[in-house]
Amino acid sequence: MTAPSSAAAKATVPCAQCRALNRVDLARVADGPRCAKCRAPLALDHPVPVRDADFARVVADSPVPVLVDFYADWCGPCKAMAPQLDAFAQRHAGAVLVAKLDTDANPDTSMKFGIRSIPTLAVFVGGREAAREVGAVPAARLEALVARARTTSAG
């Protein structure tokens, strides 16, 4: 998957440091975008932490699929998935936005999407959920999940 090249390929992402929302040109992820407020790096080659307050905007504003990891810090399978999600985010930086939402700290979004088991991985395309996997999955299933979401949303 390649990064979008159009000028309209801007996603809204929260800064992990100050939580300010930033518009980021996904075609320029390799340039190392920084938060407009605190100047901290916006590391889009790693999962971006989202919260109830910014989840809807991040998912709706993304021109690329958003793979969301619904997790909890105490969850063993969630911890086992973390390295795979990091690697996936690095491989697809600019082409897929990888986000993570702590279900314990963000119960509203978790309830809205009926998250009953963790980890739950959901892909959003055009602001809508297009595919979901429950449980820890191998890297190939992550790739297939995003491919399935793209196919589902195109139809």
Tab-separated table of N, CA and C in Angstrom, residues 11-109:
chain	number	residue	atom	x	y	z
A	11	ALA	N	-5.346	13.925	7.236
A	11	ALA	CA	-6.065	13.264	8.318
A	11	ALA	C	-5.959	14.113	9.579
A	12	THR	N	-6.952	13.982	10.441
A	12	THR	CA	-6.926	14.638	11.745
A	12	THR	C	-6.422	13.630	12.759
A	13	VAL	N	-5.342	13.987	13.461
A	13	VAL	CA	-4.785	13.094	14.472
A	13	VAL	C	-4.496	13.875	15.747
A	14	PRO	N	-4.719	13.225	16.902
A	14	PRO	CA	-4.397	13.895	18.165
A	14	PRO	C	-2.917	13.769	18.486
A	15	CYS	N	-2.388	14.788	19.108
A	15	CYS	CA	-1.012	14.747	19.598
A	15	CYS	C	-0.986	13.866	20.847
A	16	ALA	N	-0.042	12.957	20.920
A	16	ALA	CA	0.070	12.075	22.083
A	16	ALA	C	0.508	12.841	23.327
A	17	GLN	N	1.136	13.999	23.155
A	17	GLN	CA	1.620	14.777	24.290
A	17	GLN	C	0.571	15.737	24.854
A	18	CYS	N	0.014	16.612	23.994
A	18	CYS	CA	-0.887	17.664	24.485
A	18	CYS	C	-2.349	17.429	24.103
A	19	ARG	N	-2.632	16.397	23.294
A	19	ARG	CA	-3.976	16.009	22.861
A	19	ARG	C	-4.598	16.967	21.847
A	20	ALA	N	-3.865	17.979	21.384
A	20	ALA	CA	-4.396	18.887	20.360
A	20	ALA	C	-4.612	18.113	19.069
A	21	LEU	N	-5.686	18.438	18.359
A	21	LEU	CA	-5.945	17.804	17.076
A	21	LEU	C	-5.162	18.535	15.989
A	22	ASN	N	-4.553	17.769	15.095
A	22	ASN	CA	-3.720	18.299	14.024
A	22	ASN	C	-4.157	17.732	12.690
A	23	ARG	N	-4.114	18.550	11.632
A	23	ARG	CA	-4.343	18.073	10.275
A	23	ARG	C	-2.978	17.721	9.698
A	24	VAL	N	-2.845	16.477	9.251
A	24	VAL	CA	-1.561	15.985	8.769
A	24	VAL	C	-1.697	15.519	7.326
A	25	ASP	N	-0.775	15.975	6.483
A	25	ASP	CA	-0.716	15.542	5.089
A	25	ASP	C	-0.088	14.152	5.067
A	26	LEU	N	-0.895	13.148	4.747
A	26	LEU	CA	-0.422	11.764	4.793
A	26	LEU	C	0.630	11.463	3.735
A	27	ALA	N	0.678	12.251	2.680
A	27	ALA	CA	1.697	12.055	1.656
A	27	ALA	C	3.072	12.512	2.146
A	28	ARG	N	3.102	13.236	3.286
A	28	ARG	CA	4.370	13.764	3.810
A	28	ARG	C	4.712	13.189	5.180
A	29	VAL	N	4.199	12.009	5.492
A	29	VAL	CA	4.469	11.382	6.790
A	29	VAL	C	5.967	11.198	7.017
A	30	ALA	N	6.702	10.881	5.973
A	30	ALA	CA	8.144	10.661	6.102
A	30	ALA	C	8.893	11.933	6.492
A	31	ASP	N	8.273	13.093	6.318
A	31	ASP	CA	8.913	14.364	6.675
A	31	ASP	C	8.885	14.630	8.178
A	32	GLY	N	8.205	13.772	8.938
A	32	GLY	CA	8.174	13.929	10.388
A	32	GLY	C	7.287	15.065	10.862
A	33	PRO	N	5.973	14.951	10.668
A	33	PRO	CA	5.077	16.039	11.099
A	33	PRO	C	5.159	16.262	12.611
A	34	ARG	N	4.871	17.497	13.007
A	34	ARG	CA	4.904	17.873	14.420
A	34	ARG	C	3.589	18.530	14.801
A	35	CYS	N	3.269	18.462	16.073
A	35	CYS	CA	2.064	19.082	16.603
A	35	CYS	C	2.164	20.598	16.438
A	36	ALA	N	1.095	21.203	15.954
A	36	ALA	CA	1.077	22.649	15.769
A	36	ALA	C	1.082	23.396	17.098
A	37	LYS	N	0.632	22.751	18.160
A	37	LYS	CA	0.547	23.425	19.458
A	37	LYS	C	1.826	23.272	20.287
A	38	CYS	N	2.278	22.021	20.486
A	38	CYS	CA	3.419	21.797	21.385
A	38	CYS	C	4.698	21.397	20.655
A	39	ARG	N	4.623	21.189	19.349
A	39	ARG	CA	5.765	20.832	18.490
A	39	ARG	C	6.292	19.411	18.726
A	40	ALA	N	5.570	18.591	19.468
A	40	ALA	CA	5.980	17.195	19.657
A	40	ALA	C	5.808	16.442	18.332
A	41	PRO	N	6.648	15.445	18.071
A	41	PRO	CA	6.498	14.662	16.846
A	41	PRO	C	5.155	13.926	16.824
A	42	LEU	N	4.540	13.857	15.655
A	42	LEU	CA	3.315	13.073	15.444
A	42	LEU	C	3.751	11.794	14.749
A	43	ALA	N	3.982	10.759	15.519
A	43	ALA	CA	4.534	9.501	15.013
A	43	ALA	C	3.439	8.647	14.399
A	44	LEU	N	3.184	8.845	13.123
A	44	LEU	CA	2.135	8.078	12.451
A	44	LEU	C	2.624	6.719	11.973
A	45	ASP	N	3.866	6.409	12.268
A	45	ASP	CA	4.381	5.069	11.982
A	45	ASP	C	4.240	4.175	13.213
A	46	HIS	N	3.423	4.619	14.163
A	46	HIS	CA	3.042	3.869	15.356
A	46	HIS	C	1.554	4.107	15.594
A	47	PRO	N	0.889	3.235	16.327
A	47	PRO	CA	-0.527	3.481	16.628
A	47	PRO	C	-0.715	4.801	17.383
A	48	VAL	N	-1.706	5.557	16.947
A	48	VAL	CA	-2.024	6.857	17.538
A	48	VAL	C	-3.082	6.653	18.622
A	49	PRO	N	-2.825	7.089	19.856
A	49	PRO	CA	-3.848	6.937	20.898
A	49	PRO	C	-5.012	7.901	20.670
A	50	VAL	N	-6.230	7.355	20.668
A	50	VAL	CA	-7.439	8.171	20.537
A	50	VAL	C	-8.300	7.969	21.779
A	51	ARG	N	-9.207	8.930	22.005
A	51	ARG	CA	-10.088	8.894	23.172
A	51	ARG	C	-11.524	9.126	22.721
A	52	ASP	N	-12.444	8.985	23.677
A	52	ASP	CA	-13.853	9.265	23.381
A	52	ASP	C	-14.010	10.635	22.731
A	53	ALA	N	-13.300	11.629	23.252
A	53	ALA	CA	-13.454	13.014	22.815
A	53	ALA	C	-13.041	13.254	21.370
A	54	ASP	N	-12.097	12.469	20.839
A	54	ASP	CA	-11.624	12.742	19.478
A	54	ASP	C	-11.830	11.584	18.502
A	55	PHE	N	-12.339	10.457	18.982
A	55	PHE	CA	-12.479	9.267	18.142
A	55	PHE	C	-13.276	9.544	16.857
A	56	ALA	N	-14.469	10.083	17.005
A	56	ALA	CA	-15.345	10.290	15.840
A	56	ALA	C	-14.683	11.180	14.797
A	57	ARG	N	-14.033	12.220	15.238
A	57	ARG	CA	-13.401	13.148	14.291
A	57	ARG	C	-12.223	12.491	13.581
A	58	VAL	N	-11.398	11.766	14.324
A	58	VAL	CA	-10.242	11.099	13.721
A	58	VAL	C	-10.702	10.106	12.654
A	59	VAL	N	-11.699	9.309	12.977
A	59	VAL	CA	-12.189	8.290	12.044
A	59	VAL	C	-12.894	8.930	10.842
A	60	ALA	N	-13.707	9.928	11.079
A	60	ALA	CA	-14.475	10.564	9.997
A	60	ALA	C	-13.591	11.372	9.056
A	61	ASP	N	-12.549	11.998	9.576
A	61	ASP	CA	-11.704	12.883	8.757
A	61	ASP	C	-10.625	12.167	7.962
A	62	SER	N	-10.459	10.884	8.159
A	62	SER	CA	-9.355	10.187	7.507
A	62	SER	C	-9.681	9.810	6.059
A	63	PRO	N	-8.805	10.191	5.124
A	63	PRO	CA	-8.992	9.799	3.730
A	63	PRO	C	-8.504	8.372	3.462
A	64	VAL	N	-7.869	7.762	4.446
A	64	VAL	CA	-7.375	6.391	4.330
A	64	VAL	C	-8.070	5.535	5.381
A	65	PRO	N	-8.049	4.213	5.229
A	65	PRO	CA	-8.649	3.359	6.259
A	65	PRO	C	-8.005	3.600	7.626
A	66	VAL	N	-8.815	3.488	8.670
A	66	VAL	CA	-8.324	3.623	10.042
A	66	VAL	C	-8.510	2.275	10.723
A	67	LEU	N	-7.395	1.656	11.102
A	67	LEU	CA	-7.411	0.402	11.836
A	67	LEU	C	-7.350	0.747	13.318
A	68	VAL	N	-8.419	0.426	14.053
A	68	VAL	CA	-8.491	0.759	15.470
A	68	VAL	C	-8.332	-0.499	16.308
A	69	ASP	N	-7.404	-0.427	17.248
A	69	ASP	CA	-7.192	-1.485	18.222
A	69	ASP	C	-7.912	-1.083	19.497
A	70	PHE	N	-9.020	-1.761	19.813
A	70	PHE	CA	-9.723	-1.569	21.077
A	70	PHE	C	-9.038	-2.502	22.072
A	71	TYR	N	-8.399	-1.948	23.095
A	71	TYR	CA	-7.548	-2.728	23.987
A	71	TYR	C	-7.705	-2.259	25.433
A	72	ALA	N	-7.006	-2.944	26.337
A	72	ALA	CA	-6.865	-2.510	27.733
A	72	ALA	C	-5.437	-2.846	28.167
A	73	ASP	N	-4.902	-2.026	29.046
A	73	ASP	CA	-3.516	-2.212	29.493
A	73	ASP	C	-3.289	-3.551	30.193
A	74	TRP	N	-4.288	-4.081	30.880
A	74	TRP	CA	-4.141	-5.313	31.645
A	74	TRP	C	-4.293	-6.581	30.789
A	75	CYS	N	-4.677	-6.433	29.544
A	75	CYS	CA	-5.027	-7.562	28.674
A	75	CYS	C	-3.785	-8.198	28.041
A	76	GLY	N	-3.532	-9.466	28.380
A	76	GLY	CA	-2.389	-10.192	27.826
A	76	GLY	C	-2.399	-10.295	26.311
A	77	PRO	N	-3.509	-10.751	25.686
A	77	PRO	CA	-3.540	-10.818	24.232
A	77	PRO	C	-3.363	-9.442	23.566
A	78	CYS	N	-3.838	-8.387	24.232
A	78	CYS	CA	-3.657	-7.028	23.702
A	78	CYS	C	-2.167	-6.680	23.674
A	79	LYS	N	-1.476	-7.030	24.755
A	79	LYS	CA	-0.035	-6.777	24.817
A	79	LYS	C	0.703	-7.579	23.748
A	80	ALA	N	0.238	-8.799	23.501
A	80	ALA	CA	0.863	-9.642	22.480
A	80	ALA	C	0.669	-9.064	21.080
A	81	MET	N	-0.441	-8.361	20.856
A	81	MET	CA	-0.734	-7.751	19.551
A	81	MET	C	0.072	-6.481	19.293
A	82	ALA	N	0.500	-5.807	20.349
A	82	ALA	CA	1.146	-4.496	20.212
A	82	ALA	C	2.319	-4.478	19.228
A	83	PRO	N	3.257	-5.425	19.281
A	83	PRO	CA	4.366	-5.378	18.323
A	83	PRO	C	3.905	-5.536	16.871
A	84	GLN	N	2.886	-6.376	16.647
A	84	GLN	CA	2.373	-6.545	15.289
A	84	GLN	C	1.713	-5.264	14.783
A	85	LEU	N	0.983	-4.587	15.667
A	85	LEU	CA	0.351	-3.336	15.274
A	85	LEU	C	1.390	-2.255	15.003
A	86	ASP	N	2.453	-2.227	15.803
A	86	ASP	CA	3.549	-1.286	15.554
A	86	ASP	C	4.164	-1.539	14.179
A	87	ALA	N	4.455	-2.797	13.884
A	87	ALA	CA	5.058	-3.145	12.597
A	87	ALA	C	4.111	-2.825	11.439
A	88	PHE	N	2.815	-3.106	11.628
A	88	PHE	CA	1.821	-2.795	10.596
A	88	PHE	C	1.787	-1.283	10.355
A	89	ALA	N	1.776	-0.500	11.413
A	89	ALA	CA	1.744	0.960	11.284
A	89	ALA	C	2.985	1.467	10.553
A	90	GLN	N	4.133	0.870	10.829
A	90	GLN	CA	5.363	1.281	10.145
A	90	GLN	C	5.310	0.945	8.666
A	91	ARG	N	4.828	-0.258	8.335
A	91	ARG	CA	4.742	-0.681	6.930
A	91	ARG	C	3.756	0.160	6.130
A	92	HIS	N	2.693	0.626	6.775
A	92	HIS	CA	1.609	1.292	6.053
A	92	HIS	C	1.449	2.770	6.410
A	93	ALA	N	2.498	3.377	6.982
A	93	ALA	CA	2.431	4.794	7.372
A	93	ALA	C	2.018	5.645	6.178
A	94	GLY	N	0.962	6.408	6.359
A	94	GLY	CA	0.444	7.268	5.305
A	94	GLY	C	-0.629	6.619	4.452
A	95	ALA	N	-0.693	5.289	4.445
A	95	ALA	CA	-1.690	4.568	3.650
A	95	ALA	C	-2.812	4.010	4.516
A	96	VAL	N	-2.507	3.732	5.766
A	96	VAL	CA	-3.488	3.280	6.756
A	96	VAL	C	-3.142	3.996	8.048
A	97	LEU	N	-4.133	4.570	8.689
A	97	LEU	CA	-3.921	5.194	9.989
A	97	LEU	C	-4.238	4.149	11.050
A	98	VAL	N	-3.272	3.851	11.905
A	98	VAL	CA	-3.471	2.874	12.970
A	98	VAL	C	-3.694	3.651	14.265
A	99	ALA	N	-4.801	3.343	14.930
A	99	ALA	CA	-5.159	4.019	16.174
A	99	ALA	C	-5.410	2.981	17.254
A	100	LYS	N	-5.311	3.423	18.505
A	100	LYS	CA	-5.618	2.525	19.621
A	100	LYS	C	-6.493	3.276	20.607
A	101	LEU	N	-7.482	2.550	21.143
A	101	LEU	CA	-8.411	3.138	22.097
A	101	LEU	C	-8.486	2.242	23.319
A	102	ASP	N	-8.119	2.798	24.472
A	102	ASP	CA	-8.171	2.067	25.742
A	102	ASP	C	-9.639	1.972	26.161
A	103	THR	N	-10.177	0.765	26.154
A	103	THR	CA	-11.606	0.577	26.433
A	103	THR	C	-11.970	0.902	27.879
A	104	ASP	N	-11.046	0.740	28.811
A	104	ASP	CA	-11.325	1.073	30.206
A	104	ASP	C	-11.450	2.578	30.396
A	105	ALA	N	-10.592	3.336	29.754
A	105	ALA	CA	-10.580	4.788	29.902
A	105	ALA	C	-11.593	5.486	28.998
A	106	ASN	N	-12.134	4.761	28.015
A	106	ASN	CA	-13.032	5.354	27.027
A	106	ASN	C	-14.282	4.490	26.832
A	107	PRO	N	-15.112	4.396	27.864
A	107	PRO	CA	-16.264	3.494	27.800
A	107	PRO	C	-17.344	3.921	26.804
A	108	ASP	N	-17.473	5.205	26.510
A	108	ASP	CA	-18.532	5.653	25.598
A	108	ASP	C	-18.336	5.091	24.193
A	109	THR	N	-17.131	5.223	23.664
A	109	THR	CA	-16.857	4.706	22.319
A	109	THR	C	-16.929	3.188	22.311
